[in-house]
Amino acid sequence: MIRIALAGNPNSGKTTLFNALTGSNQFVGNWPGVTVEKKEGRLKQNKEVLIADLPGIYSLSPYTMEEIVSRNYLIQEKPDAILNIVDGTNLERNLYLTTQLLELGIPVVVAVNMMDEVEKRGDILHIDALAKALGCPVVPISALKGSGVQEAAKKAVEAAQYGAGECKHTFAPAVELALQKIARQLQVAENQKRYFAIKLFERDEKIGQSLSVVPNVESIIAQTEKELDDDSESIITNERYTFISSIINDCLTKRNQNTFTTSDKIDKVVTNRFLALPIFAIVMYLVYYVSVTTVGTWATDWANDGVFGDGWHLYGGSAYTEDSEAYSEASTILNGFVEFYGEENVAEALNSESETYDVQNAKTAAETFAASIGMEDEATYAVVDEETMATEMVTATGAELAEAVQVLDDFDFTEPDPADYGLWVPGVPVFIGNALESMQVADWLQGLILDGIVAGCGAVLGFVPQMLVLFFFLALLESCGYMARIAFIMDRIFRRFGLSGKSFIPILIGTGCGVPGIMASRTIENERDRRMTITTTTFIPCGAKLPFIAMVAGAIFGGASWVAPSAYFLGMAAIIISGIILKKTKRFLGDPAPFVMELPAYHMPTLGNVLRSMWERGSSFIKKAGTIILLSTIFIWFTSYFGFVDGSFTMLTEEQMDQSLLAGIGKAIAWIFIPLGFGNWQATVASITGLVAKENIVGTMAILYSGGMGTVYENMAASFTVLSGYAFLAFNLLCAPCFAAMGAIKREMNSTRWFAFAVAYQCGFAYAIGLIVYQLGNFVLNGTFGIGTAAAILILGYGLYLLFRPNPEAKSKKAVKVNA
Amino acid sequence: MRTLKEAKVGETVLVQSITGTGAVKRRIMDMGITKGVQIAVRKVAPLGDPMEVTVRGYELSLRKADAEMVQVE
């Protein structure tokens, strides 16, 4: 087995080369404990060669996760060779990493990529001169066109067999002298001595971990620093670039220094002072429109209501939709009249769920009833909106009733069956349900399989189609180079909240669905920014929270129009406040991460790479987030459908939810929410079912508040005040998101500790906001003052302190400046 | 002594030295901003920060706070 490490700068075409070398023989994972992706693959032509794709890096400094991961791999795992891909159009900076790779004592082969672009510019690369100057084989390639790729692989395999040559490049005499003195004190393999000597000279903080004996070389360093009047780290960096400058003119003949490339021309428009923001808005609108409003929603509806629902139409669906709407409208009018006139016998005859239901009976009953109503007579009845459970009073005339009965007659008093229209594909649950039915499987087992496992799988897979649409766009934006410009344009706003300019996309997508929103954070390079984005993205109300917002607004606030906008405002405020508070905490402090970012040249993206990136991200969600989502869905199903009725443990129907285990849990922990004003078990249980999917809160509230007098809304209004209602809303908007989103958080954090932190922070923040709303609201409106009020004031005060305290990082930075 | 932050758009400047310490300084230097290199200031982002420069033949963006650490002439 030969192991080759693929190393190179970001944007050097490394991923394209890796795909070209390995094809589909890839394994994607994570480097242990960090959010950095790890990819390995076997060479297409020779399965004995394993290629490890290192993260894209500019240097082997100890300051970013990517760099640490890469150098630990190179030093500890000692691959047999390094294939170093460099961008031929940007040779100078790319060779900077090469000089560092050459010092590791591992054979290096340099593949100069984008040769087609170099030639197009009229530049000439002198391969032999470069090979001689670097002391290693150099191969010109074009990863995109596939030319030279096999040659590069062959050279790397050869190099792995023959071993490393000597490191050719040298630094200034004073530096070389110091390095020699340090090397003499080292107890490492001969060919690694130069690397360790340089790292010790640089005073690298992390290098001690890789050495058994760390010699004290401070006096040698101090002397050289004094001699060259600079700090040792800068001396080495300077020396490297000095070496590159000394060889670059022999290796590369540039035709013209100042030509404007196509990329420059595009950039002149795209990041133009006046056009940048409008163009950005248009691009974002397009991404949102396609991946959330249109295609994404169709895909999600298809996956959730079709594949994991009743079924879907391959074609001919629109005729069914029309008919089914006409039928349900007509039966609403008929049922409304029957209810208004209190005709219970007719109602019983029309009840299609009843065991004695007979089409002929229903027809006769309806026609006789309609005939008894005059054309001018009117009936007023309540219509319940399925999504938000809002009730609306509607008045219809006898004429409309006659028409409705006629429509129902046309359908033969039978609800249209989707299977009779076009090509109907039954959903997975229907299919499995029928199979279980025919095998006469016990009810509880059917429930477990259908409502637990299948629904759980649906919860995982239902998000995937929409996610793929979004990932397609992200891959497109990344590979064409626009993503870096987004960071450039938006940086000024977002960095104040400890976020990256690229956090805009996760938050924007989060308004549609938090799951792809969180997954979109992967485009952010900086680990801290990424973790901050993951933690705060789901504060923004997603699509599934909208019915819940509408329900609270309708039931408790009399349909006030300010409630929904206030939810978005609350979400945005939560992101901003959390960003400012968290970025000052120890957890998010650490080394200051400078925003020094390359703006890569624009490239035409290739479909293959875009599709591959889309699929990798989608499948990693299924694999890594799937288990947690599935298990928690099953748990909630079990606790809501089982319980003790009259002392015996049994399976329950939906209406019996108040006797379920979940209700028991709700009753046991409802006291937690007493300070927030909604310490009743119904609201607690609804919040728990909201963890499966936020729209479930509406359904659960409807079941738990349906009994007794009045409508669901009236019952809710009776048990909530305006303040406890808003506290309930705020808590559920801000607390831990649904299991699918939590699965995504866990996957993206790639660390149980960080996952636990994110969820705990979200719940704690939600609780604090709920407490402040309810307690301080009560104090202001009703003048009540109690322990809760005091606690709310204390928490608010502490929050304000965290918000406005000076940044400890800035402070320590200043102190350093003073000392220096 | 001027810093890169004060350089005007369209101007080309020569780097004299880099102040500061640690990760920020290393990162700036890793990206090719070292003593004696030429930097052309290309533009400033629409919201006034960060700035875009050409150094060693490629485009680099850096915040003005970081550009302040680069002494130029």
Tab-separated table of C-alpha atoms in Angstrom, chain A residues 383-777:
chain	number	residue	atom	x	y	z
A	383	VAL	CA	-64.921	26.680	9.377
A	384	VAL	CA	-61.632	25.514	10.884
A	385	ASP	CA	-58.393	26.183	9.033
A	386	GLU	CA	-56.495	22.890	8.943
A	387	GLU	CA	-53.073	24.448	9.230
A	388	THR	CA	-53.522	26.981	12.011
A	389	MET	CA	-56.761	25.672	13.627
A	390	ALA	CA	-58.231	29.162	13.314
A	391	THR	CA	-62.038	29.233	13.212
A	392	GLU	CA	-63.869	31.562	10.905
A	393	MET	CA	-67.631	32.178	10.778
A	394	VAL	CA	-69.047	31.767	7.271
A	395	THR	CA	-72.591	32.510	6.032
A	396	ALA	CA	-74.070	30.664	3.051
A	397	THR	CA	-77.462	30.848	1.317
A	398	GLY	CA	-79.930	28.122	0.420
A	399	ALA	CA	-79.035	28.604	-3.234
A	400	GLU	CA	-75.412	27.763	-2.461
A	401	LEU	CA	-76.581	24.708	-0.533
A	402	ALA	CA	-78.582	23.449	-3.505
A	403	GLU	CA	-75.540	23.912	-5.705
A	404	ALA	CA	-73.327	22.118	-3.188
A	405	VAL	CA	-75.677	19.125	-3.048
A	406	GLN	CA	-75.655	19.051	-6.844
A	407	VAL	CA	-71.816	18.945	-6.827
A	408	LEU	CA	-71.796	16.161	-4.247
A	409	ASP	CA	-74.359	14.295	-6.308
A	410	ASP	CA	-72.069	14.553	-9.330
A	411	PHE	CA	-69.396	12.825	-7.265
A	412	ASP	CA	-71.951	10.270	-6.095
A	413	PHE	CA	-71.384	11.372	-2.495
A	414	THR	CA	-67.998	9.660	-2.608
A	415	GLU	CA	-64.810	11.590	-2.005
A	416	PRO	CA	-62.635	11.636	-5.138
A	417	ASP	CA	-59.979	8.923	-4.938
A	418	PRO	CA	-56.538	10.141	-6.068
A	419	ALA	CA	-55.873	6.693	-7.534
A	420	ASP	CA	-58.553	7.350	-10.199
A	421	TYR	CA	-56.639	10.308	-11.632
A	422	GLY	CA	-53.588	10.120	-13.899
A	423	LEU	CA	-50.853	7.883	-12.564
A	424	TRP	CA	-51.035	7.658	-8.793
A	425	VAL	CA	-48.084	6.359	-6.808
A	426	PRO	CA	-49.030	5.445	-3.249
A	427	GLY	CA	-46.734	6.722	-0.516
A	428	VAL	CA	-44.358	4.494	1.427
A	429	PRO	CA	-46.564	4.504	4.570
A	430	VAL	CA	-49.633	3.504	2.529
A	431	PHE	CA	-47.702	0.738	0.845
A	432	ILE	CA	-46.215	-0.613	4.067
A	433	GLY	CA	-49.505	-0.047	5.905
A	434	ASN	CA	-51.381	-2.194	3.383
A	435	ALA	CA	-48.742	-4.885	3.608
A	436	LEU	CA	-48.905	-4.915	7.410
A	437	GLU	CA	-52.694	-4.942	7.268
A	438	SER	CA	-52.713	-7.969	4.978
A	439	MET	CA	-50.254	-9.768	7.249
A	440	GLN	CA	-52.556	-8.958	10.183
A	441	VAL	CA	-49.770	-7.457	12.228
A	442	ALA	CA	-50.743	-6.278	15.731
A	443	ASP	CA	-51.901	-2.659	16.032
A	444	TRP	CA	-49.054	-1.518	18.240
A	445	LEU	CA	-46.464	-2.989	15.908
A	446	GLN	CA	-48.133	-1.323	12.907
A	447	GLY	CA	-48.031	1.901	14.868
A	448	LEU	CA	-44.363	1.456	15.686
A	449	ILE	CA	-43.444	0.706	12.100
A	450	LEU	CA	-45.645	3.362	10.470
A	451	ASP	CA	-45.773	6.243	12.951
A	452	GLY	CA	-42.410	5.558	14.515
A	453	ILE	CA	-39.910	4.144	12.060
A	454	VAL	CA	-41.374	5.124	8.677
A	455	ALA	CA	-42.334	8.589	9.901
A	456	GLY	CA	-38.862	8.906	11.433
A	457	CYS	CA	-37.202	7.978	8.140
A	458	GLY	CA	-39.546	10.434	6.466
A	459	ALA	CA	-38.365	13.114	8.842
A	460	VAL	CA	-34.770	12.414	7.798
A	461	LEU	CA	-35.254	11.896	4.083
A	462	GLY	CA	-38.046	14.447	3.641
A	463	PHE	CA	-35.526	17.256	3.904
A	464	VAL	CA	-33.045	15.768	1.496
A	465	PRO	CA	-34.560	16.843	-1.870
A	466	GLN	CA	-34.769	20.491	-0.827
A	467	MET	CA	-31.315	20.264	0.657
A	468	LEU	CA	-29.918	18.934	-2.598
A	469	VAL	CA	-31.411	21.880	-4.481
A	470	LEU	CA	-29.748	24.283	-2.066
A	471	PHE	CA	-26.443	22.408	-2.081
A	472	PHE	CA	-26.456	22.610	-5.857
A	473	PHE	CA	-26.551	26.396	-5.606
A	474	LEU	CA	-23.960	26.553	-2.873
A	475	ALA	CA	-21.570	24.385	-4.873
A	476	LEU	CA	-22.202	26.605	-7.892
A	477	LEU	CA	-21.566	29.808	-5.935
A	478	GLU	CA	-18.443	28.345	-4.349
A	479	SER	CA	-16.883	26.915	-7.466
A	480	CYS	CA	-17.497	29.988	-9.608
A	481	GLY	CA	-15.858	32.211	-6.982
A	482	TYR	CA	-18.855	34.326	-5.974
A	483	MET	CA	-19.025	32.902	-2.448
A	484	ALA	CA	-15.763	34.643	-1.539
A	485	ARG	CA	-17.248	37.915	-2.831
A	486	ILE	CA	-20.287	37.447	-0.594
A	487	ALA	CA	-17.952	37.342	2.380
A	488	PHE	CA	-16.207	40.433	1.001
A	489	ILE	CA	-19.439	42.393	0.587
A	490	MET	CA	-21.187	41.369	3.819
A	491	ASP	CA	-18.204	41.174	6.172
A	492	ARG	CA	-18.640	44.620	7.647
A	493	ILE	CA	-22.151	43.887	8.959
A	494	PHE	CA	-21.707	40.351	10.185
A	495	ARG	CA	-18.347	40.529	11.907
A	496	ARG	CA	-19.855	42.772	14.579
A	497	PHE	CA	-21.890	39.785	15.742
A	498	GLY	CA	-18.995	37.362	15.575
A	499	LEU	CA	-20.309	35.952	12.307
A	500	SER	CA	-18.828	35.741	8.831
A	501	GLY	CA	-20.156	37.537	5.761
A	502	LYS	CA	-21.003	34.072	4.532
A	503	SER	CA	-23.383	33.592	7.480
A	504	PHE	CA	-25.919	35.510	5.430
A	505	ILE	CA	-26.804	32.437	3.410
A	506	PRO	CA	-27.471	30.043	6.316
A	507	ILE	CA	-29.695	32.636	7.974
A	508	LEU	CA	-31.538	33.451	4.762
A	509	ILE	CA	-32.155	29.776	4.033
A	510	GLY	CA	-33.071	29.323	7.698
A	511	THR	CA	-36.211	31.405	7.121
A	512	GLY	CA	-37.373	28.568	4.879
A	513	CYS	CA	-35.981	25.614	6.789
A	514	GLY	CA	-33.310	25.489	9.459
A	515	VAL	CA	-31.955	22.100	8.400
A	516	PRO	CA	-30.461	23.127	5.032
A	517	GLY	CA	-29.667	26.472	6.672
A	518	ILE	CA	-27.389	24.803	9.196
A	519	MET	CA	-25.887	22.583	6.509
A	520	ALA	CA	-25.128	25.712	4.453
A	521	SER	CA	-22.784	26.911	7.185
A	522	ARG	CA	-20.221	24.487	5.799
A	523	THR	CA	-19.086	27.132	3.310
A	524	ILE	CA	-17.670	29.246	6.162
A	525	GLU	CA	-13.938	28.568	6.500
A	526	ASN	CA	-13.319	29.885	9.973
A	527	GLU	CA	-14.287	27.308	12.580
A	528	ARG	CA	-15.366	29.881	15.155
A	529	ASP	CA	-17.588	31.737	12.707
A	530	ARG	CA	-19.012	28.443	11.581
A	531	ARG	CA	-19.863	27.294	15.104
A	532	MET	CA	-21.412	30.670	15.890
A	533	THR	CA	-23.527	30.493	12.737
A	534	ILE	CA	-24.678	26.950	13.515
A	535	THR	CA	-25.667	27.966	17.046
A	536	THR	CA	-27.704	30.992	15.998
A	537	THR	CA	-29.211	30.120	12.591
A	538	THR	CA	-32.367	28.449	13.927
A	539	PHE	CA	-33.371	31.525	15.927
A	540	ILE	CA	-34.924	32.892	12.762
A	541	PRO	CA	-38.502	31.578	12.338
A	542	CYS	CA	-38.564	28.786	9.755
A	543	GLY	CA	-41.509	27.823	7.557
A	544	ALA	CA	-42.743	25.187	10.007
A	545	LYS	CA	-43.031	27.770	12.793
A	546	LEU	CA	-45.400	29.964	10.757
A	547	PRO	CA	-48.620	27.988	11.475
A	548	PHE	CA	-47.718	28.091	15.155
A	549	ILE	CA	-47.135	31.839	15.042
A	550	ALA	CA	-50.472	32.246	13.255
A	551	MET	CA	-52.196	30.107	15.892
A	552	VAL	CA	-50.853	32.129	18.805
A	553	ALA	CA	-51.635	35.384	17.008
A	554	GLY	CA	-55.163	34.233	16.222
A	555	ALA	CA	-56.059	32.554	19.509
A	556	ILE	CA	-54.397	34.806	22.041
A	557	PHE	CA	-53.888	38.123	20.254
A	558	GLY	CA	-57.179	38.267	18.336
A	559	GLY	CA	-55.334	37.987	15.029
A	560	ALA	CA	-53.161	41.032	15.649
A	561	SER	CA	-51.008	41.673	12.587
A	562	TRP	CA	-47.902	42.694	14.528
A	563	VAL	CA	-47.321	39.229	16.010
A	564	ALA	CA	-45.813	37.598	12.913
A	565	PRO	CA	-43.368	40.448	12.093
A	566	SER	CA	-42.422	40.589	15.755
A	567	ALA	CA	-41.414	36.912	15.556
A	568	TYR	CA	-38.940	37.709	12.774
A	569	PHE	CA	-37.701	40.730	14.676
A	570	LEU	CA	-37.252	38.572	17.758
A	571	GLY	CA	-35.303	35.997	15.720
A	572	MET	CA	-32.977	38.590	14.232
A	573	ALA	CA	-32.471	40.274	17.585
A	574	ALA	CA	-31.669	36.864	19.094
A	575	ILE	CA	-28.979	36.268	16.477
A	576	ILE	CA	-27.418	39.692	16.961
A	577	ILE	CA	-27.532	39.597	20.762
A	578	SER	CA	-26.210	36.031	20.895
A	579	GLY	CA	-23.461	36.864	18.446
A	580	ILE	CA	-22.261	39.804	20.508
A	581	ILE	CA	-22.549	37.965	23.829
A	582	LEU	CA	-20.990	34.712	22.639
A	583	LYS	CA	-18.066	36.220	20.802
A	584	LYS	CA	-16.849	37.629	24.098
A	585	THR	CA	-17.125	34.324	25.951
A	586	LYS	CA	-14.120	32.121	26.576
A	587	ARG	CA	-15.592	29.413	24.374
A	588	PHE	CA	-15.459	31.636	21.301
A	589	LEU	CA	-12.327	33.591	22.155
A	590	GLY	CA	-8.908	32.067	21.608
A	591	ASP	CA	-6.600	33.093	18.803
A	592	PRO	CA	-7.878	36.107	16.909
A	593	ALA	CA	-8.763	34.977	13.415
A	594	PRO	CA	-7.867	37.644	10.892
A	595	PHE	CA	-10.067	38.105	7.880
A	596	VAL	CA	-7.353	37.928	5.262
A	597	MET	CA	-9.010	36.158	2.387
A	598	GLU	CA	-8.113	35.355	-1.160
A	599	LEU	CA	-10.604	36.482	-3.792
A	600	PRO	CA	-10.093	33.683	-6.294
A	601	ALA	CA	-10.417	34.298	-10.019
A	602	TYR	CA	-13.872	33.540	-11.413
A	603	HIS	CA	-14.140	30.104	-12.952
A	604	MET	CA	-16.749	28.373	-15.025
A	605	PRO	CA	-17.977	25.646	-12.663
A	606	THR	CA	-18.111	22.084	-14.006
A	607	LEU	CA	-21.347	20.177	-13.630
A	608	GLY	CA	-19.593	17.030	-12.414
A	609	ASN	CA	-17.893	18.760	-9.499
A	610	VAL	CA	-21.026	20.675	-8.552
A	611	LEU	CA	-23.160	17.520	-8.547
A	612	ARG	CA	-20.553	15.605	-6.587
A	613	SER	CA	-20.304	18.273	-3.904
A	614	MET	CA	-24.117	18.412	-3.724
A	615	TRP	CA	-24.374	14.670	-3.262
A	616	GLU	CA	-21.551	14.451	-0.701
A	617	ARG	CA	-23.186	17.017	1.535
A	618	GLY	CA	-26.636	15.496	1.155
A	619	SER	CA	-25.510	11.974	1.946
A	620	SER	CA	-23.437	13.076	4.905
A	621	PHE	CA	-26.609	14.587	6.386
A	622	ILE	CA	-28.445	11.282	5.977
A	623	LYS	CA	-25.615	9.269	7.493
A	624	LYS	CA	-24.578	11.544	10.321
A	625	ALA	CA	-27.866	13.173	11.290
A	626	GLY	CA	-30.174	10.267	10.457
A	627	THR	CA	-29.774	8.195	13.607
A	628	ILE	CA	-30.491	10.929	16.122
A	629	ILE	CA	-33.563	12.091	14.185
A	630	LEU	CA	-34.932	8.566	13.827
A	631	LEU	CA	-34.446	7.585	17.467
A	632	SER	CA	-35.975	10.751	18.859
A	633	THR	CA	-38.977	10.516	16.542
A	634	ILE	CA	-39.606	6.959	17.735
A	635	PHE	CA	-39.261	8.040	21.354
A	636	ILE	CA	-41.829	10.823	20.980
A	637	TRP	CA	-44.174	8.518	19.094
A	638	PHE	CA	-43.961	5.897	21.818
A	639	THR	CA	-44.560	8.288	24.678
A	640	SER	CA	-47.482	10.017	22.964
A	641	TYR	CA	-49.339	6.870	21.914
A	642	PHE	CA	-48.880	4.743	25.016
A	643	GLY	CA	-50.075	5.337	28.514
A	644	PHE	CA	-51.967	4.017	31.517
A	645	VAL	CA	-55.745	3.959	31.127
A	646	ASP	CA	-57.588	2.785	34.256
A	647	GLY	CA	-54.392	1.324	35.650
A	648	SER	CA	-53.403	-0.772	32.637
A	649	PHE	CA	-50.703	0.085	30.128
A	650	THR	CA	-52.146	0.317	26.654
A	651	MET	CA	-51.928	1.917	23.252
A	652	LEU	CA	-53.930	5.111	22.847
A	653	THR	CA	-55.743	6.872	20.056
A	654	GLU	CA	-54.853	10.410	19.120
A	655	GLU	CA	-57.756	11.831	21.162
A	656	GLN	CA	-56.511	10.076	24.299
A	657	MET	CA	-53.269	11.994	24.318
A	658	ASP	CA	-54.053	13.439	27.735
A	659	GLN	CA	-53.504	9.965	29.191
A	660	SER	CA	-50.226	9.301	27.410
A	661	LEU	CA	-46.781	8.912	28.936
A	662	LEU	CA	-45.893	12.194	27.276
A	663	ALA	CA	-48.727	13.934	29.104
A	664	GLY	CA	-47.316	12.402	32.289
A	665	ILE	CA	-43.901	13.825	31.464
A	666	GLY	CA	-45.540	17.162	30.654
A	667	LYS	CA	-47.384	17.207	33.983
A	668	ALA	CA	-44.184	16.340	35.820
A	669	ILE	CA	-42.099	19.105	34.294
A	670	ALA	CA	-44.709	21.791	33.626
A	671	TRP	CA	-43.612	23.601	36.808
A	672	ILE	CA	-40.460	24.627	34.974
A	673	PHE	CA	-42.567	27.009	32.911
A	674	ILE	CA	-44.563	28.532	35.784
A	675	PRO	CA	-42.182	31.546	35.931
A	676	LEU	CA	-42.875	32.035	32.206
A	677	GLY	CA	-46.631	32.048	32.776
A	678	PHE	CA	-47.521	28.924	30.826
A	679	GLY	CA	-46.850	26.247	33.407
A	680	ASN	CA	-49.738	24.064	32.227
A	681	TRP	CA	-49.041	20.570	30.984
A	682	GLN	CA	-50.772	21.098	27.629
A	683	ALA	CA	-48.339	23.808	26.597
A	684	THR	CA	-45.444	21.715	27.899
A	685	VAL	CA	-46.487	18.638	25.922
A	686	ALA	CA	-47.025	20.781	22.807
A	687	SER	CA	-43.507	22.176	23.191
A	688	ILE	CA	-42.128	18.632	23.406
A	689	THR	CA	-43.996	17.419	20.307
A	690	GLY	CA	-42.720	20.569	18.623
A	691	LEU	CA	-39.296	18.977	18.804
A	692	VAL	CA	-40.369	16.397	16.220
A	693	ALA	CA	-41.491	19.176	13.893
A	694	LYS	CA	-42.488	22.666	14.905
A	695	GLU	CA	-45.821	22.540	13.099
A	696	ASN	CA	-46.778	19.687	15.455
A	697	ILE	CA	-47.279	22.251	18.212
A	698	VAL	CA	-50.436	23.363	16.414
A	699	GLY	CA	-51.797	19.829	16.097
A	700	THR	CA	-51.023	18.969	19.715
A	701	MET	CA	-52.570	22.178	21.027
A	702	ALA	CA	-55.659	21.447	18.923
A	703	ILE	CA	-56.028	17.972	20.437
A	704	LEU	CA	-55.328	19.034	23.994
A	705	TYR	CA	-57.554	22.125	23.896
A	706	SER	CA	-60.427	20.676	21.881
A	707	GLY	CA	-62.538	19.240	24.725
A	708	GLY	CA	-65.030	21.198	26.791
A	709	MET	CA	-66.824	24.376	25.769
A	710	GLY	CA	-65.862	26.563	22.853
A	711	THR	CA	-63.383	26.188	20.031
A	712	VAL	CA	-59.700	25.395	20.330
A	713	TYR	CA	-58.920	29.089	20.032
A	714	GLU	CA	-61.401	30.076	22.724
A	715	ASN	CA	-60.023	27.445	25.087
A	716	MET	CA	-56.489	28.609	24.420
A	717	ALA	CA	-57.444	32.244	24.935
A	718	ALA	CA	-58.983	31.253	28.274
A	719	SER	CA	-55.829	29.597	29.576
A	720	PHE	CA	-53.275	32.133	28.323
A	721	THR	CA	-52.923	35.818	29.036
A	722	VAL	CA	-51.396	38.112	26.433
A	723	LEU	CA	-48.090	37.953	28.314
A	724	SER	CA	-47.963	34.220	28.947
A	725	GLY	CA	-49.021	33.707	25.328
A	726	TYR	CA	-46.142	35.773	24.024
A	727	ALA	CA	-43.736	34.094	26.437
A	728	PHE	CA	-44.963	30.728	25.104
A	729	LEU	CA	-44.445	31.925	21.525
A	730	ALA	CA	-40.998	33.350	22.235
A	731	PHE	CA	-39.859	30.234	24.067
A	732	ASN	CA	-40.913	27.897	21.285
A	733	LEU	CA	-39.427	30.077	18.556
A	734	LEU	CA	-36.035	30.321	20.201
A	735	CYS	CA	-35.584	27.032	22.065
A	736	ALA	CA	-33.970	23.903	20.607
A	737	PRO	CA	-35.166	23.414	17.018
A	738	CYS	CA	-36.758	20.233	15.681
A	739	PHE	CA	-34.858	16.943	15.841
A	740	ALA	CA	-33.927	17.188	12.180
A	741	ALA	CA	-32.258	20.537	12.775
A	742	MET	CA	-30.621	19.221	15.951
A	743	GLY	CA	-29.293	16.307	13.904
A	744	ALA	CA	-27.880	18.810	11.440
A	745	ILE	CA	-26.299	20.777	14.293
A	746	LYS	CA	-24.713	17.620	15.661
A	747	ARG	CA	-23.422	16.673	12.243
A	748	GLU	CA	-21.956	20.067	11.518
A	749	MET	CA	-20.441	20.623	14.964
A	750	ASN	CA	-18.879	17.144	14.760
A	751	SER	CA	-18.493	17.227	18.519
A	752	THR	CA	-20.925	16.128	21.206
A	753	ARG	CA	-19.720	18.888	23.514
A	754	TRP	CA	-20.352	21.633	20.991
A	755	PHE	CA	-23.696	20.112	20.063
A	756	ALA	CA	-24.737	20.019	23.721
A	757	PHE	CA	-23.527	23.580	24.165
A	758	ALA	CA	-25.549	24.843	21.183
A	759	VAL	CA	-28.795	23.193	22.281
A	760	ALA	CA	-28.323	24.189	25.921
A	761	TYR	CA	-27.584	27.770	24.898
A	762	GLN	CA	-30.673	27.932	22.671
A	763	CYS	CA	-32.944	26.584	25.426
A	764	GLY	CA	-31.381	28.803	28.082
A	765	PHE	CA	-31.685	31.886	25.882
A	766	ALA	CA	-35.310	31.047	25.034
A	767	TYR	CA	-36.110	30.573	28.714
A	768	ALA	CA	-34.500	33.861	29.670
A	769	ILE	CA	-36.433	35.767	26.997
A	770	GLY	CA	-39.714	34.084	28.008
A	771	LEU	CA	-39.056	34.957	31.642
A	772	ILE	CA	-38.250	38.578	30.874
A	773	VAL	CA	-41.328	38.982	28.649
A	774	TYR	CA	-43.711	37.496	31.201
A	775	GLN	CA	-42.311	38.827	34.462
A	776	LEU	CA	-41.339	42.325	33.389
A	777	GLY	CA	-44.501	42.570	31.287
